[in-house]
Coordinates of C-alpha atoms and ligand atoms in Angstrom, one line a residue:
M1 CA 0.0 0.0 0.0
G2 CA 1.1 3.6 0.5
A3 CA 1.3 6.5 -1.9
T4 CA 3.3 7.1 -5.0
Y5 CA 3.0 9.3 -8.1
H6 CA 4.3 9.4 -11.7
V7 CA 4.8 12.3 -14.1
L8 CA 3.1 11.7 -17.4
N9 CA 6.0 11.9 -19.9
F10 CA 6.0 13.4 -23.4
K11 CA 6.8 9.9 -24.6
D12 CA 3.4 8.8 -23.3
L13 CA 1.7 11.2 -25.7
N14 CA 1.2 11.1 -29.4
P15 CA 3.1 13.6 -31.6
A16 CA 0.0 15.7 -32.2
D17 CA -0.2 16.4 -28.4
L18 CA 3.4 17.5 -28.1
L19 CA 2.9 20.9 -29.6
E20 CA 0.1 21.7 -27.1
H21 CA 2.3 20.8 -24.2
D22 CA 5.2 23.0 -24.6
F23 CA 5.3 26.2 -22.5
S24 CA 7.4 28.1 -24.9
T25 CA 5.2 27.2 -27.9
D26 CA 2.1 28.3 -26.0
V27 CA 3.7 31.6 -24.9
L28 CA 4.8 32.2 -28.5
I29 CA 1.4 31.5 -29.9
G30 CA -0.5 33.3 -27.1
L31 CA 1.5 36.5 -27.2
S32 CA 1.4 36.5 -31.1
Q33 CA -2.4 36.5 -31.0
M34 CA -4.8 39.4 -31.0
P35 CA -5.9 39.8 -28.2
K36 CA -2.8 38.4 -26.5
Q37 CA -3.4 35.5 -24.1
L38 CA -1.6 33.2 -21.7
A39 CA -3.2 30.0 -20.4
S40 CA -4.1 29.9 -16.7
K41 CA -2.9 26.3 -16.5
Y42 CA 0.6 27.9 -16.4
F43 CA -0.1 29.7 -13.1
Y44 CA 0.8 26.6 -11.1
D45 CA 4.5 26.5 -10.7
K46 CA 5.9 26.2 -7.2
K47 CA 5.2 29.8 -6.3
G48 CA 1.8 29.8 -8.1
S49 CA 0.6 26.7 -6.3
R50 CA 1.5 28.3 -3.0
L51 CA -0.2 31.5 -3.9
F52 CA -3.3 29.6 -4.9
Q53 CA -3.3 27.9 -1.4
E54 CA -3.2 31.4 0.1
I55 CA -6.1 32.6 -2.1
M56 CA -8.2 29.6 -0.9
E57 CA -7.7 30.7 2.7
L58 CA -9.0 34.2 2.0
S59 CA -12.6 34.8 3.2
E60 CA -13.2 36.9 0.1
Y61 CA -12.5 33.8 -2.0
Y62 CA -15.8 32.2 -0.7
L63 CA -15.6 29.2 -3.0
T64 CA -13.4 27.1 -0.9
G65 CA -15.3 27.6 2.4
C66 CA -18.6 26.8 0.7
E67 CA -17.3 23.5 -0.7
F68 CA -15.7 22.7 2.6
E69 CA -19.1 23.1 4.3
I70 CA -20.8 21.0 1.6
I71 CA -18.4 18.1 1.9
S72 CA -18.2 18.2 5.7
E73 CA -21.9 18.2 6.1
Q74 CA -23.1 16.1 3.2
K75 CA -20.4 13.5 2.8
E76 CA -22.9 10.8 3.6
K77 CA -24.8 11.5 0.4
I78 CA -21.7 10.8 -1.7
Y79 CA -20.8 7.8 0.4
L80 CA -24.3 6.3 -0.3
E81 CA -23.5 6.4 -4.0
M82 CA -20.4 4.3 -3.5
A83 CA -21.2 1.8 -0.7
G84 CA -21.2 -1.8 -1.8
E85 CA -18.4 -2.5 -4.2
P86 CA -14.6 -1.6 -4.6
F87 CA -14.0 1.6 -6.6
N88 CA -11.4 4.1 -7.9
L89 CA -11.6 7.5 -6.4
V90 CA -10.2 9.7 -9.2
E91 CA -9.7 13.4 -8.5
F92 CA -8.9 16.0 -11.2
G93 CA -7.0 19.1 -10.0
A94 CA -6.4 17.5 -6.6
G95 CA -4.1 20.2 -5.3
D96 CA -3.6 19.7 -1.5
A97 CA -6.8 17.6 -1.4
R98 CA -7.9 19.3 1.8
K99 CA -11.6 18.9 1.1
T100 CA -11.1 15.4 -0.3
N101 CA -9.4 14.4 3.0
I102 CA -12.7 14.7 4.7
L103 CA -14.2 12.1 2.2
L104 CA -11.1 9.9 2.5
E105 CA -11.4 9.7 6.2
Y106 CA -15.1 9.1 6.1
F107 CA -14.9 6.4 3.5
Q108 CA -12.2 4.6 5.5
E109 CA -14.2 4.9 8.7
K110 CA -17.1 3.3 6.9
G111 CA -14.9 0.5 5.7
L112 CA -15.2 1.3 1.9
E113 CA -12.7 -0.5 -0.3
F114 CA -11.1 2.0 -2.8
Q115 CA -7.9 3.4 -4.2
Y116 CA -7.2 7.1 -4.7
I117 CA -5.9 8.4 -8.0
P118 CA -5.2 12.2 -7.7
I119 CA -4.3 14.0 -10.9
D120 CA -2.7 17.4 -10.9
I121 CA -0.7 19.6 -13.3
S122 CA 1.8 20.7 -10.6
E123 CA 4.5 18.3 -9.6
E124 CA 5.3 20.3 -6.5
A125 CA 1.6 20.1 -5.3
M126 CA 1.6 16.3 -6.1
S127 CA 4.8 15.5 -4.2
A128 CA 3.4 17.4 -1.2
L129 CA 0.1 15.6 -1.5
I130 CA 1.8 12.2 -1.7
E131 CA 3.9 13.0 1.4
L132 CA 0.7 13.9 3.2
M133 CA -1.1 10.7 2.1
N134 CA 1.8 8.6 3.3
R135 CA 1.6 10.3 6.7
K136 CA -2.2 10.5 7.1
F137 CA -3.5 7.5 5.1
P138 CA -0.6 5.0 5.1
K139 CA -2.9 2.1 4.4
L140 CA -4.7 3.7 1.4
K141 CA -3.3 2.8 -2.0
T142 CA -2.7 6.2 -3.7
E143 CA -1.3 6.5 -7.3
G144 CA -0.9 10.1 -8.2
I145 CA -0.5 11.3 -11.8
V146 CA 1.1 14.6 -12.7
A147 CA -0.7 15.6 -15.9
E148 CA -3.1 18.1 -17.5
Y149 CA -6.7 17.2 -17.3
F150 CA -7.1 15.9 -20.9
D151 CA -3.9 13.8 -20.6
G152 CA -5.0 12.5 -17.2
L153 CA -8.1 11.2 -18.9
K154 CA -5.9 9.1 -21.3
C155 CA -4.2 7.5 -18.3
L156 CA -7.5 6.5 -16.8
N157 CA -8.3 4.6 -19.9
N158 CA -5.7 2.1 -18.8
T159 CA -7.0 1.3 -15.4
E160 CA -8.5 -2.1 -14.7
Y161 CA -12.3 -2.4 -14.5
R162 CA -13.7 -1.0 -11.3
K163 CA -16.5 1.4 -10.5
N164 CA -15.3 5.0 -10.5
L165 CA -16.0 8.0 -8.4
V166 CA -14.6 11.0 -10.2
L167 CA -14.2 14.3 -8.3
F168 CA -13.8 17.6 -10.1
L169 CA -14.1 20.0 -7.2
G170 CA -13.3 23.6 -6.6
S171 CA -15.0 25.0 -9.7
N172 CA -12.0 23.8 -11.7
L173 CA -14.3 23.1 -14.6
G174 CA -15.1 26.8 -14.6
N175 CA -11.6 27.5 -16.0
F176 CA -12.6 25.9 -19.3
D177 CA -14.7 27.8 -21.8
K178 CA -18.0 26.2 -22.8
A179 CA -16.5 24.1 -25.7
H180 CA -13.7 22.8 -23.6
S181 CA -16.0 21.9 -20.7
R182 CA -18.2 19.9 -23.0
A183 CA -15.3 18.2 -24.7
F184 CA -13.8 17.3 -21.4
L185 CA -17.0 15.9 -20.0
H186 CA -17.7 14.1 -23.2
N187 CA -14.3 12.5 -23.1
L188 CA -14.8 11.6 -19.5
W189 CA -18.2 10.0 -20.4
N190 CA -16.5 7.9 -23.1
I191 CA -14.0 6.5 -20.7
L192 CA -16.3 5.8 -17.8
N193 CA -18.9 3.0 -17.5
N194 CA -22.6 3.2 -17.1
G195 CA -23.5 4.1 -13.5
D196 CA -20.1 5.6 -12.6
I197 CA -20.4 8.7 -10.4
V198 CA -18.9 12.2 -11.1
V199 CA -19.0 15.0 -8.5
I200 CA -18.4 18.5 -10.0
G201 CA -18.1 21.7 -8.1
F202 CA -19.8 24.7 -9.7
D203 CA -19.7 28.3 -8.5
L204 CA -23.2 29.6 -8.9
K205 CA -24.1 33.1 -10.4
K206 CA -24.7 35.5 -7.5
D207 CA -24.3 39.1 -6.5
I208 CA -21.8 40.6 -8.9
D209 CA -19.8 42.5 -6.3
L210 CA -19.3 39.4 -4.2
M211 CA -17.9 37.5 -7.2
L212 CA -15.7 40.5 -8.1
K213 CA -14.3 40.7 -4.6
A214 CA -13.3 37.1 -4.7
Y215 CA -11.0 37.9 -7.7
N216 CA -9.9 41.4 -6.6
D217 CA -9.0 40.5 -3.1
S218 CA -7.8 43.2 -0.7
K219 CA -4.5 41.5 0.0
G220 CA -3.6 41.5 -3.7
K221 CA -3.0 37.7 -3.7
T222 CA -4.9 37.1 -7.0
A223 CA -2.9 39.9 -8.6
E224 CA 0.3 38.3 -7.5
F225 CA -0.9 34.9 -8.7
N226 CA -1.5 36.3 -12.2
L227 CA 1.7 38.4 -12.3
N228 CA 3.7 35.3 -11.3
L229 CA 3.0 34.0 -14.8
L230 CA 5.3 36.7 -16.2
R231 CA 7.8 35.9 -13.5
R232 CA 7.6 32.2 -14.7
I233 CA 8.3 33.3 -18.3
N234 CA 11.3 35.3 -17.1
R235 CA 12.7 32.4 -15.1
E236 CA 11.9 29.5 -17.5
L237 CA 12.2 31.2 -20.9
N238 CA 14.6 33.9 -20.0
G239 CA 12.0 36.6 -20.6
K240 CA 12.6 40.3 -19.8
F241 CA 9.2 41.2 -18.4
D242 CA 9.2 44.1 -15.9
L243 CA 6.4 43.2 -13.5
E244 CA 6.0 46.8 -12.4
K245 CA 4.9 47.7 -15.9
F246 CA 1.8 45.5 -15.8
R247 CA -1.3 45.5 -13.6
F248 CA -3.9 42.8 -12.9
Y249 CA -7.5 43.4 -13.8
A250 CA -10.5 41.2 -13.3
G251 CA -14.1 41.9 -14.5
Y252 CA -17.4 40.0 -14.8
D253 CA -19.0 39.5 -18.2
V254 CA -22.7 39.2 -17.6
F255 CA -23.3 37.6 -21.0
S256 CA -20.8 34.8 -20.8
G257 CA -21.1 34.5 -17.0
A258 CA -17.3 34.5 -16.5
I259 CA -14.9 36.4 -14.3
E260 CA -12.3 37.3 -16.9
S261 CA -8.8 38.1 -15.7
Y262 CA -6.1 40.1 -17.5
L263 CA -2.6 41.5 -17.1
V264 CA -2.6 45.0 -18.6
S265 CA 0.5 46.8 -20.0
L266 CA 0.8 50.1 -18.2
E267 CA 2.9 51.7 -21.0
Q268 CA 4.0 51.0 -24.6
Q269 CA 6.8 48.5 -24.3
Q270 CA 8.7 45.8 -26.1
V271 CA 9.6 42.6 -24.2
F272 CA 12.2 40.1 -25.4
I273 CA 11.9 36.4 -24.5
E274 CA 15.3 34.8 -25.2
K275 CA 14.2 31.1 -25.4
I276 CA 11.8 31.9 -28.2
S277 CA 14.1 34.4 -29.8
Q278 CA 11.3 36.9 -30.1
S279 CA 10.3 40.4 -28.9
F280 CA 6.6 41.3 -28.3
I281 CA 5.3 44.8 -28.6
F282 CA 2.6 46.0 -26.1
D283 CA 0.6 49.1 -26.5
A284 CA -0.2 51.2 -23.4
W285 CA -3.3 49.6 -21.8
E286 CA -3.1 46.5 -24.0
P287 CA -4.4 43.4 -22.1
I288 CA -3.1 39.8 -22.0
H289 CA -6.1 37.5 -21.2
T290 CA -5.1 35.1 -18.5
E291 CA -8.1 33.3 -17.1
Y292 CA -11.8 32.5 -17.4
S293 CA -13.7 31.6 -14.2
Y294 CA -17.2 30.7 -15.3
K295 CA -20.2 30.9 -13.0
Y296 CA -23.3 28.9 -13.5
L297 CA -27.1 29.0 -13.3
E298 CA -28.8 25.7 -12.2
S299 CA -30.2 25.6 -15.8
D300 CA -26.7 25.8 -17.2
I301 CA -25.7 22.8 -15.1
E302 CA -28.8 20.8 -16.2
E303 CA -28.1 21.6 -19.8
L304 CA -24.4 20.6 -19.5
A305 CA -25.2 17.3 -17.9
E306 CA -27.9 16.4 -20.4
R307 CA -25.7 17.4 -23.4
T308 CA -22.7 15.3 -22.2
G309 CA -24.6 12.2 -21.3
F310 CA -24.9 12.4 -17.5
L311 CA -27.9 12.3 -15.2
I312 CA -28.0 14.7 -12.2
K313 CA -28.6 12.6 -9.1
K314 CA -28.1 15.1 -6.3
Q315 CA -27.4 18.8 -5.9
L316 CA -25.4 19.5 -2.7
Y317 CA -25.6 23.2 -1.9
D318 CA -23.9 25.2 0.9
S319 CA -26.2 27.0 3.3
R320 CA -26.0 30.3 1.4
K321 CA -26.5 28.6 -2.0
Y322 CA -23.3 30.2 -3.4
F323 CA -21.9 26.9 -4.6
V324 CA -23.1 23.4 -5.6
D325 CA -21.4 20.0 -5.7
S326 CA -23.4 18.4 -8.4
V327 CA -23.5 14.6 -8.2
W328 CA -23.9 13.0 -11.7
S329 CA -24.1 9.4 -12.9
V330 CA -22.9 8.3 -16.3
N331 CA -25.9 7.4 -18.5
K332 CA -25.1 5.1 -21.3
Q333 CA -28.7 3.9 -21.8
S334 CA -29.8 6.8 -23.9
P335 CA -27.7 8.1 -26.8
N336 CA -25.1 10.8 -26.0
T337 CA -26.3 14.1 -27.6
L338 CA -23.1 16.0 -27.9
E339 CA -22.7 15.4 -31.6
D340 CA -26.1 16.7 -32.6
G341 CA -24.9 20.3 -32.4
R342 CA -27.8 21.6 -30.4
Ligands
AVI1 C1 -8.7 26.9 -9.8 N1 -9.8 27.8 -10.2 C2 -11.1 27.2 -10.0 C3 -9.7 29.2 -9.6 C4 -10.9 30.1 -10.0 O1 -11.6 30.5 -9.2 O2 -11.0 30.3 -11.2 C5 -8.4 29.8 -9.9 C6 -8.3 31.2 -9.4 N2 -8.0 32.3 -10.1 C7 -8.1 33.4 -9.3 N3 -8.4 33.0 -8.1 C8 -8.5 31.7 -8.1

């Protein structure tokens, strides 16, 4: 037993995937586009992962507290879905798995037979998690995978047949745009078996000021988290970004339902990135888009489940109804409707 992890290697991927997975290529493509963009998946280097932990501890960032409350108080409702047969507990974007720990403890107390498969993009976060698992749950078989979500899915394909409980907590799905969330869930549906359970955390649409405060926190942690991406480019790609010449901005788009985050150039400037042998010109007030954080209506969630082949079994809300952990089961009885283009 015990906990181990492996890093998904480039050799595990097919050549078409390689392009997608190179930081320098993504930076080159993203900064050559109009409007410029950098993907939020690159936030999570060692410093970025630590900053995200700090964000999760802020009361303004209500999402974590809400989900903590849901899991602490309604864990039995998830347990009841899984009692009876051995299963894999797969978690996408596990991070420090603080909320999942509550479930792991509870499942062990109840004598459930399962193995834990956390998937996370950050090797630093994964190695800390594996250390924690060895300390806290030495008897639990844990096999971590360091990979992006879509690649992590490919690994699951290889696991032996067992019932699956898939966790996608923390509103992580909200960082995908609509097309990517559907594609991810559709791929997940393809891999899973009829009756497997998926628990997805959705941040619900609410008072706009409250949502804005969560991303414009008074300690400036979210700004640091975004700016750290430029620091990462400087360190890993030998870039020449002056962080003082950019500011963070987050706004809410009522039509798309997303908090949209940007780094805005404070002056006209040219930035050289040595590893990609290219300079990028920024106008004064030109933005780089860094992140979408989508918020949902209940009807959005219902539509998403239906279109991707899932049945909603339970909606677990926090007491303020800010957040929902939506419990879905894989429905392979009726045809999946993703392809019909509705
Ligand atoms: C990981 N993800 C769900 C967070 C979010 O709310 O979009 C990342 C984050 N960005 C700024 N603060 C937190």
